[in-house]
Amino acid sequence: MTAPTAPKKKLTTSAMIASFADPGQRTTPAPFGHALNRLAEERPDIVGLSADLAKYTDMHVFRDAHPDRFFQMGMAEQAMLGAAAGLAEVGLVPFASTYSVFATRRAYDFLCLDIAEPGLNVNVVGALPGLTTGYGPSHQATEDLAILRACPNLTIVDPCDSVDIEQAVPQLADHGGPTYLRLLRGKVPTVLDEYDYRFELGKAALLRGGRDVLFVSTGLMTMRTVQAAARLEADHVDAAVLHVPTIKPLDTAAILRELRTDRLVITAENHTVVGGLSEAVAATAAYAGIATRIRPAALPDEFLAAGALPTLHDRYGLSTDALCARVKAAL
């Protein structure tokens, strides 16, 4: 007689705002907030702003350590970005945080004309990018890259994990122009320390080689592609992973170097299939005259459902299982 199995725990609404980390995975709490705080200890010109979301963008770490350099702007993203532009005009280096949907959909004109057009050193920090919340279309910034890639002068970073975030923050401050960071908040997975990796603004990094498949991934999907590559080894599929943390300017030289083979190419991004990494990679190949098989692993061109994150990642193809299935089907 076999012992009865424990019933599978039902996902509750709390999973809608839970970390996307796998059970038992190593994580780092609030890496952005702590990185900004460390930078501020060295640089008195660093200031922080929040649109009433300091706790939910990890800006509260900076706020509590430097209350005289923190500005609570209320639920007024347009005013926050305008104020950040003014602070930059007088020589300060602002990091302005809110949810990605509000920074892009609601305040785009202010980001474009107040910040990007004059080339000011303002760092816009957008939390809950793509499908990192289950609270439906009002909070899921699935199209933020498509919106912002067309904005001149703007540097865009989509970090994979806590390592990327911690190393990116000082480089963004040193960059001298406007930036947009797709923030992973709360308990963020720690993955890239297992590789010989350093974040370098504007550069892609080959995390592992492989003869059969090339994953070109960004953001949290790099965590999933390295997991998928490890699983595919059991099926004798050798997969490479090229991590692209800077979406703009795109490291086309690194991408073209890896595309010039006969491998299947899978692009992977936590963003709609329209206007993000997959189209950028495909355009890079087309403009260079390279004919290769490119298959996107991205969110569909639709408003997504609300629900628990693990369920939604499976449903919309962002899970590791979904990536493995896509590779096997394509091969």
Tab-separated table of C-alpha atoms in Angstrom:
chain	number	residue	atom	x	y	z
A	1	MET	CA	0.000	0.000	0.000
A	2	THR	CA	1.465	3.332	-1.018
A	3	ALA	CA	1.415	6.311	1.296
A	4	PRO	CA	-1.055	9.017	0.335
A	5	THR	CA	0.469	12.016	-1.403
A	6	ALA	CA	-0.009	15.446	0.044
A	7	PRO	CA	-2.471	17.575	-1.927
A	8	LYS	CA	-0.861	20.209	-4.108
A	9	LYS	CA	-1.042	23.597	-2.462
A	10	LYS	CA	-3.488	25.880	-4.222
A	11	LEU	CA	-2.035	29.170	-5.372
A	12	THR	CA	-3.647	32.147	-3.669
A	13	THR	CA	-3.872	35.765	-4.719
A	14	SER	CA	-0.649	36.464	-2.803
A	15	ALA	CA	1.150	34.681	-5.642
A	16	MET	CA	0.082	37.554	-7.892
A	17	ILE	CA	2.741	39.769	-6.309
A	18	ALA	CA	5.177	37.029	-5.277
A	19	SER	CA	8.785	36.798	-6.376
A	20	PHE	CA	9.261	34.967	-9.670
A	21	ALA	CA	12.165	33.064	-8.058
A	22	ASP	CA	11.927	29.292	-8.122
A	23	PRO	CA	11.320	27.491	-4.810
A	24	GLY	CA	14.616	27.187	-2.941
A	25	GLN	CA	16.471	29.472	-5.344
A	26	ARG	CA	19.079	31.854	-3.942
A	27	THR	CA	17.813	35.427	-3.770
A	28	THR	CA	19.055	38.835	-2.659
A	29	PRO	CA	16.653	41.259	-0.942
A	30	ALA	CA	16.121	44.683	-2.539
A	31	PRO	CA	19.363	44.768	-4.578
A	32	PHE	CA	18.482	48.077	-6.237
A	33	GLY	CA	17.787	49.884	-2.972
A	34	HIS	CA	20.993	48.673	-1.356
A	35	ALA	CA	23.084	49.415	-4.463
A	36	LEU	CA	21.706	52.958	-4.638
A	37	ASN	CA	22.363	53.442	-0.927
A	38	ARG	CA	25.994	52.311	-1.312
A	39	LEU	CA	26.450	54.646	-4.265
A	40	ALA	CA	24.939	57.548	-2.319
A	41	GLU	CA	27.441	56.984	0.507
A	42	GLU	CA	30.196	57.758	-2.007
A	43	ARG	CA	28.434	60.439	-4.048
A	44	PRO	CA	26.544	63.346	-2.442
A	45	ASP	CA	24.958	64.231	-5.802
A	46	ILE	CA	22.757	61.113	-5.824
A	47	VAL	CA	19.086	61.819	-5.039
A	48	GLY	CA	15.983	59.627	-5.090
A	49	LEU	CA	12.376	60.261	-6.037
A	50	SER	CA	9.277	58.100	-5.812
A	51	ALA	CA	5.683	58.404	-6.999
A	52	ASP	CA	4.217	57.058	-3.739
A	53	LEU	CA	5.788	53.627	-4.367
A	54	ALA	CA	9.071	53.688	-2.435
A	55	LYS	CA	8.269	50.453	-0.589
A	56	TYR	CA	7.323	48.676	-3.807
A	57	THR	CA	10.330	49.798	-5.851
A	58	ASP	CA	12.917	49.156	-3.095
A	59	MET	CA	13.545	52.914	-2.941
A	60	HIS	CA	12.626	52.769	0.766
A	61	VAL	CA	16.168	51.522	1.524
A	62	PHE	CA	17.603	54.762	0.136
A	63	ARG	CA	14.810	56.846	1.694
A	64	ASP	CA	15.469	55.542	5.191
A	65	ALA	CA	19.239	56.046	4.925
A	66	HIS	CA	19.133	59.474	3.217
A	67	PRO	CA	15.818	61.170	4.059
A	68	ASP	CA	17.250	64.606	3.199
A	69	ARG	CA	17.992	63.425	-0.356
A	70	PHE	CA	14.679	61.688	-0.992
A	71	PHE	CA	11.611	63.322	-2.551
A	72	GLN	CA	8.164	61.777	-2.177
A	73	MET	CA	6.224	63.117	-5.163
A	74	GLY	CA	2.898	61.380	-4.593
A	75	MET	CA	0.873	59.698	-7.308
A	76	ALA	CA	2.069	62.183	-9.933
A	77	GLU	CA	4.531	60.517	-12.294
A	78	GLN	CA	4.560	63.388	-14.768
A	79	ALA	CA	5.456	65.855	-12.025
A	80	MET	CA	8.080	63.444	-10.686
A	81	LEU	CA	9.904	63.211	-14.022
A	82	GLY	CA	9.688	66.969	-14.506
A	83	ALA	CA	11.151	67.496	-11.040
A	84	ALA	CA	13.885	64.943	-11.746
A	85	ALA	CA	14.799	66.911	-14.869
A	86	GLY	CA	15.093	70.082	-12.782
A	87	LEU	CA	17.325	68.340	-10.252
A	88	ALA	CA	19.567	67.112	-13.073
A	89	GLU	CA	19.749	70.626	-14.518
A	90	VAL	CA	21.437	71.838	-11.303
A	91	GLY	CA	23.992	69.021	-11.265
A	92	LEU	CA	22.327	66.317	-9.184
A	93	VAL	CA	21.907	62.709	-10.363
A	94	PRO	CA	18.296	61.596	-9.783
A	95	PHE	CA	16.948	58.053	-9.666
A	96	ALA	CA	13.174	58.317	-10.112
A	97	SER	CA	11.178	55.185	-9.309
A	98	THR	CA	7.627	54.066	-10.024
A	99	TYR	CA	5.896	51.186	-11.777
A	100	SER	CA	6.900	50.716	-15.404
A	101	VAL	CA	3.347	51.177	-16.649
A	102	PHE	CA	3.205	54.659	-15.125
A	103	ALA	CA	6.684	55.716	-16.252
A	104	THR	CA	5.975	54.721	-19.858
A	105	ARG	CA	2.256	54.988	-20.584
A	106	ARG	CA	1.404	57.889	-18.292
A	107	ALA	CA	4.535	60.027	-18.332
A	108	TYR	CA	6.128	59.347	-21.719
A	109	ASP	CA	5.968	62.943	-22.954
A	110	PHE	CA	7.764	64.193	-19.838
A	111	LEU	CA	10.420	61.489	-20.149
A	112	CYS	CA	10.892	62.268	-23.824
A	113	LEU	CA	10.940	66.070	-23.891
A	114	ASP	CA	12.001	67.028	-20.348
A	115	ILE	CA	14.702	64.373	-19.962
A	116	ALA	CA	15.744	62.636	-23.195
A	117	GLU	CA	15.681	65.594	-25.594
A	118	PRO	CA	18.092	67.707	-23.483
A	119	GLY	CA	20.103	64.556	-22.644
A	120	LEU	CA	19.872	64.938	-18.868
A	121	ASN	CA	21.362	62.459	-16.414
A	122	VAL	CA	18.048	61.171	-15.050
A	123	ASN	CA	17.678	57.471	-14.283
A	124	VAL	CA	14.090	56.250	-14.519
A	125	VAL	CA	13.516	53.051	-12.564
A	126	GLY	CA	10.433	51.045	-13.576
A	127	ALA	CA	9.242	48.191	-11.369
A	128	LEU	CA	6.948	45.313	-12.437
A	129	PRO	CA	8.169	45.162	-16.052
A	130	GLY	CA	6.492	42.697	-18.387
A	131	LEU	CA	4.826	39.777	-16.642
A	132	THR	CA	6.206	40.196	-13.123
A	133	THR	CA	2.847	40.831	-11.519
A	134	GLY	CA	-0.443	39.015	-11.771
A	135	TYR	CA	-2.573	42.132	-11.382
A	136	GLY	CA	-3.595	42.315	-15.017
A	137	PRO	CA	-3.073	44.893	-17.791
A	138	SER	CA	-3.263	47.932	-15.500
A	139	HIS	CA	0.027	46.862	-13.873
A	140	GLN	CA	1.699	44.630	-16.494
A	141	ALA	CA	4.121	46.725	-18.545
A	142	THR	CA	4.307	44.255	-21.407
A	143	GLU	CA	5.034	46.924	-24.040
A	144	ASP	CA	7.448	49.298	-22.261
A	145	LEU	CA	10.429	48.366	-24.431
A	146	ALA	CA	8.425	48.929	-27.608
A	147	ILE	CA	7.437	52.377	-26.355
A	148	LEU	CA	10.876	53.461	-25.184
A	149	ARG	CA	13.148	51.964	-27.845
A	150	ALA	CA	11.899	54.667	-30.210
A	151	CYS	CA	12.905	57.483	-27.828
A	152	PRO	CA	16.190	59.079	-28.940
A	153	ASN	CA	19.084	59.421	-26.453
A	154	LEU	CA	17.597	56.902	-24.015
A	155	THR	CA	19.668	53.970	-22.711
A	156	ILE	CA	17.564	50.934	-21.713
A	157	VAL	CA	18.693	48.157	-19.358
A	158	ASP	CA	16.824	44.913	-18.657
A	159	PRO	CA	18.729	43.093	-15.875
A	160	CYS	CA	18.609	39.356	-15.311
A	161	ASP	CA	19.119	39.212	-11.545
A	162	SER	CA	20.530	40.856	-8.425
A	163	VAL	CA	24.087	40.754	-9.832
A	164	ASP	CA	23.077	42.735	-12.905
A	165	ILE	CA	21.174	45.290	-10.831
A	166	GLU	CA	23.914	45.851	-8.262
A	167	GLN	CA	26.552	46.343	-10.942
A	168	ALA	CA	24.336	48.423	-13.241
A	169	VAL	CA	23.356	51.138	-10.750
A	170	PRO	CA	26.756	52.904	-10.530
A	171	GLN	CA	27.261	52.597	-14.274
A	172	LEU	CA	23.897	54.204	-14.940
A	173	ALA	CA	24.829	57.107	-12.676
A	174	ASP	CA	28.164	57.502	-14.482
A	175	HIS	CA	26.591	57.288	-17.929
A	176	GLY	CA	25.801	60.988	-18.081
A	177	GLY	CA	22.556	60.703	-20.058
A	178	PRO	CA	19.009	59.463	-19.500
A	179	THR	CA	18.437	55.798	-18.694
A	180	TYR	CA	15.537	53.438	-18.074
A	181	LEU	CA	16.024	50.402	-15.822
A	182	ARG	CA	13.487	47.544	-15.845
A	183	LEU	CA	13.576	46.882	-12.129
A	184	LEU	CA	13.287	43.466	-10.508
A	185	ARG	CA	12.231	44.178	-6.932
A	186	GLY	CA	11.901	42.410	-3.594
A	187	LYS	CA	13.640	39.048	-3.299
A	188	VAL	CA	15.503	38.936	-6.610
A	189	PRO	CA	17.174	35.716	-7.842
A	190	THR	CA	20.973	35.592	-7.793
A	191	VAL	CA	22.140	33.702	-10.877
A	192	LEU	CA	24.980	35.353	-12.771
A	193	ASP	CA	27.580	34.984	-10.020
A	194	GLU	CA	27.916	31.365	-11.188
A	195	TYR	CA	29.408	32.607	-14.467
A	196	ASP	CA	32.480	34.618	-15.358
A	197	TYR	CA	30.283	37.662	-15.799
A	198	ARG	CA	30.450	41.385	-15.200
A	199	PHE	CA	27.746	43.831	-16.242
A	200	GLU	CA	29.044	46.303	-18.793
A	201	LEU	CA	26.665	48.951	-20.061
A	202	GLY	CA	25.984	48.466	-23.760
A	203	LYS	CA	27.547	44.994	-23.932
A	204	ALA	CA	26.109	41.496	-24.318
A	205	ALA	CA	27.787	38.505	-22.668
A	206	LEU	CA	28.055	34.898	-23.819
A	207	LEU	CA	27.307	32.869	-20.674
A	208	ARG	CA	27.760	29.445	-22.240
A	209	GLY	CA	28.526	28.021	-25.667
A	210	GLY	CA	26.552	25.401	-27.587
A	211	ARG	CA	26.500	23.874	-31.059
A	212	ASP	CA	22.763	23.196	-31.601
A	213	VAL	CA	20.780	26.135	-30.255
A	214	LEU	CA	21.497	29.773	-29.449
A	215	PHE	CA	19.363	31.512	-26.843
A	216	VAL	CA	19.510	35.310	-27.134
A	217	SER	CA	17.838	36.512	-23.970
A	218	THR	CA	17.375	39.522	-21.749
A	219	GLY	CA	15.984	40.310	-18.316
A	220	LEU	CA	14.653	37.533	-16.139
A	221	MET	CA	14.439	35.298	-19.216
A	222	THR	CA	18.204	34.833	-19.100
A	223	MET	CA	17.648	33.031	-15.804
A	224	ARG	CA	15.192	30.788	-17.618
A	225	THR	CA	17.406	30.223	-20.681
A	226	VAL	CA	20.373	29.018	-18.625
A	227	GLN	CA	17.998	26.673	-16.798
A	228	ALA	CA	16.591	25.442	-20.103
A	229	ALA	CA	20.080	24.928	-21.530
A	230	ALA	CA	21.007	22.754	-18.545
A	231	ARG	CA	17.846	20.649	-18.923
A	232	LEU	CA	18.281	20.228	-22.664
A	233	GLU	CA	21.649	18.570	-22.085
A	234	ALA	CA	19.780	15.469	-20.886
A	235	ASP	CA	18.247	15.249	-24.386
A	236	HIS	CA	21.668	15.733	-26.030
A	237	VAL	CA	20.801	19.260	-27.146
A	238	ASP	CA	23.733	21.649	-26.744
A	239	ALA	CA	22.475	25.205	-26.148
A	240	ALA	CA	24.373	28.484	-25.925
A	241	VAL	CA	23.130	31.537	-24.016
A	242	LEU	CA	23.876	35.121	-25.038
A	243	HIS	CA	22.682	37.538	-22.342
A	244	VAL	CA	21.692	40.994	-23.636
A	245	PRO	CA	21.140	43.233	-20.593
A	246	THR	CA	21.309	46.498	-22.557
A	247	ILE	CA	18.424	46.768	-25.001
A	248	LYS	CA	19.486	50.187	-26.272
A	249	PRO	CA	22.121	50.706	-27.522
A	250	LEU	CA	22.060	47.104	-28.708
A	251	ASP	CA	25.345	45.196	-28.905
A	252	THR	CA	24.868	44.274	-32.556
A	253	ALA	CA	28.495	43.168	-32.951
A	254	ALA	CA	28.122	40.451	-30.302
A	255	ILE	CA	24.745	39.378	-31.654
A	256	LEU	CA	26.011	39.119	-35.249
A	257	ARG	CA	29.057	37.179	-34.108
A	258	GLU	CA	26.792	34.528	-32.574
A	259	LEU	CA	24.202	34.555	-35.376
A	260	ARG	CA	26.732	33.622	-38.057
A	261	THR	CA	26.219	29.865	-37.587
A	262	ASP	CA	23.572	27.344	-38.641
A	263	ARG	CA	22.134	27.012	-35.121
A	264	LEU	CA	18.490	27.452	-34.271
A	265	VAL	CA	18.087	30.880	-32.608
A	266	ILE	CA	15.542	31.373	-29.825
A	267	THR	CA	15.071	34.927	-28.576
A	268	ALA	CA	13.640	35.133	-25.060
A	269	GLU	CA	12.193	38.201	-23.394
A	270	ASN	CA	9.721	39.209	-20.713
A	271	HIS	CA	7.928	41.535	-23.138
A	272	THR	CA	5.422	41.438	-25.952
A	273	VAL	CA	6.630	39.929	-29.213
A	274	VAL	CA	6.021	43.364	-30.781
A	275	GLY	CA	8.857	45.883	-30.637
A	276	GLY	CA	11.208	44.198	-28.184
A	277	LEU	CA	14.336	42.044	-28.282
A	278	SER	CA	13.084	39.508	-30.827
A	279	GLU	CA	12.350	42.143	-33.442
A	280	ALA	CA	15.641	43.911	-32.667
A	281	VAL	CA	17.597	40.672	-33.194
A	282	ALA	CA	15.661	39.800	-36.359
A	283	ALA	CA	16.270	43.285	-37.767
A	284	THR	CA	19.966	43.042	-36.909
A	285	ALA	CA	20.190	39.778	-38.844
A	286	ALA	CA	18.185	41.094	-41.799
A	287	TYR	CA	20.190	44.302	-42.131
A	288	ALA	CA	23.418	42.258	-42.090
A	289	GLY	CA	22.093	39.881	-44.741
A	290	ILE	CA	22.125	36.843	-42.455
A	291	ALA	CA	19.469	34.211	-43.123
A	292	THR	CA	18.935	32.152	-39.982
A	293	ARG	CA	16.086	30.493	-38.112
A	294	ILE	CA	14.879	32.862	-35.372
A	295	ARG	CA	11.986	31.846	-33.120
A	296	PRO	CA	10.696	34.276	-30.488
A	297	ALA	CA	9.830	33.264	-26.944
A	298	ALA	CA	7.897	36.320	-25.856
A	299	LEU	CA	4.535	37.441	-24.563
A	300	PRO	CA	1.666	37.504	-27.066
A	301	ASP	CA	0.349	40.715	-28.610
A	302	GLU	CA	-2.641	40.921	-26.297
A	303	PHE	CA	-3.714	42.135	-22.886
A	304	LEU	CA	-2.793	39.396	-20.424
A	305	ALA	CA	-4.878	37.709	-17.748
A	306	ALA	CA	-4.658	38.281	-14.007
A	307	GLY	CA	-3.623	35.436	-11.761
A	308	ALA	CA	-0.749	33.732	-9.966
A	309	LEU	CA	2.649	34.356	-11.553
A	310	PRO	CA	3.743	30.694	-11.911
A	311	THR	CA	0.468	29.901	-13.683
A	312	LEU	CA	0.788	32.918	-15.979
A	313	HIS	CA	4.426	32.166	-16.871
A	314	ASP	CA	3.398	28.656	-17.910
A	315	ARG	CA	0.382	29.937	-19.817
A	316	TYR	CA	2.277	32.589	-21.752
A	317	GLY	CA	5.474	30.649	-22.432
A	318	LEU	CA	7.969	32.247	-20.039
A	319	SER	CA	8.596	29.185	-17.868
A	320	THR	CA	11.631	26.947	-18.244
A	321	ASP	CA	9.377	24.039	-19.232
A	322	ALA	CA	7.854	26.157	-21.977
A	323	LEU	CA	11.272	27.143	-23.301
A	324	CYS	CA	12.423	23.511	-23.471
A	325	ALA	CA	9.236	22.518	-25.279
A	326	ARG	CA	9.685	25.344	-27.780
A	327	VAL	CA	13.242	24.266	-28.587
A	328	LYS	CA	12.266	20.616	-29.044
A	329	ALA	CA	9.355	21.550	-31.290
A	330	ALA	CA	11.551	23.819	-33.426
A	331	LEU	CA	14.268	21.188	-33.763
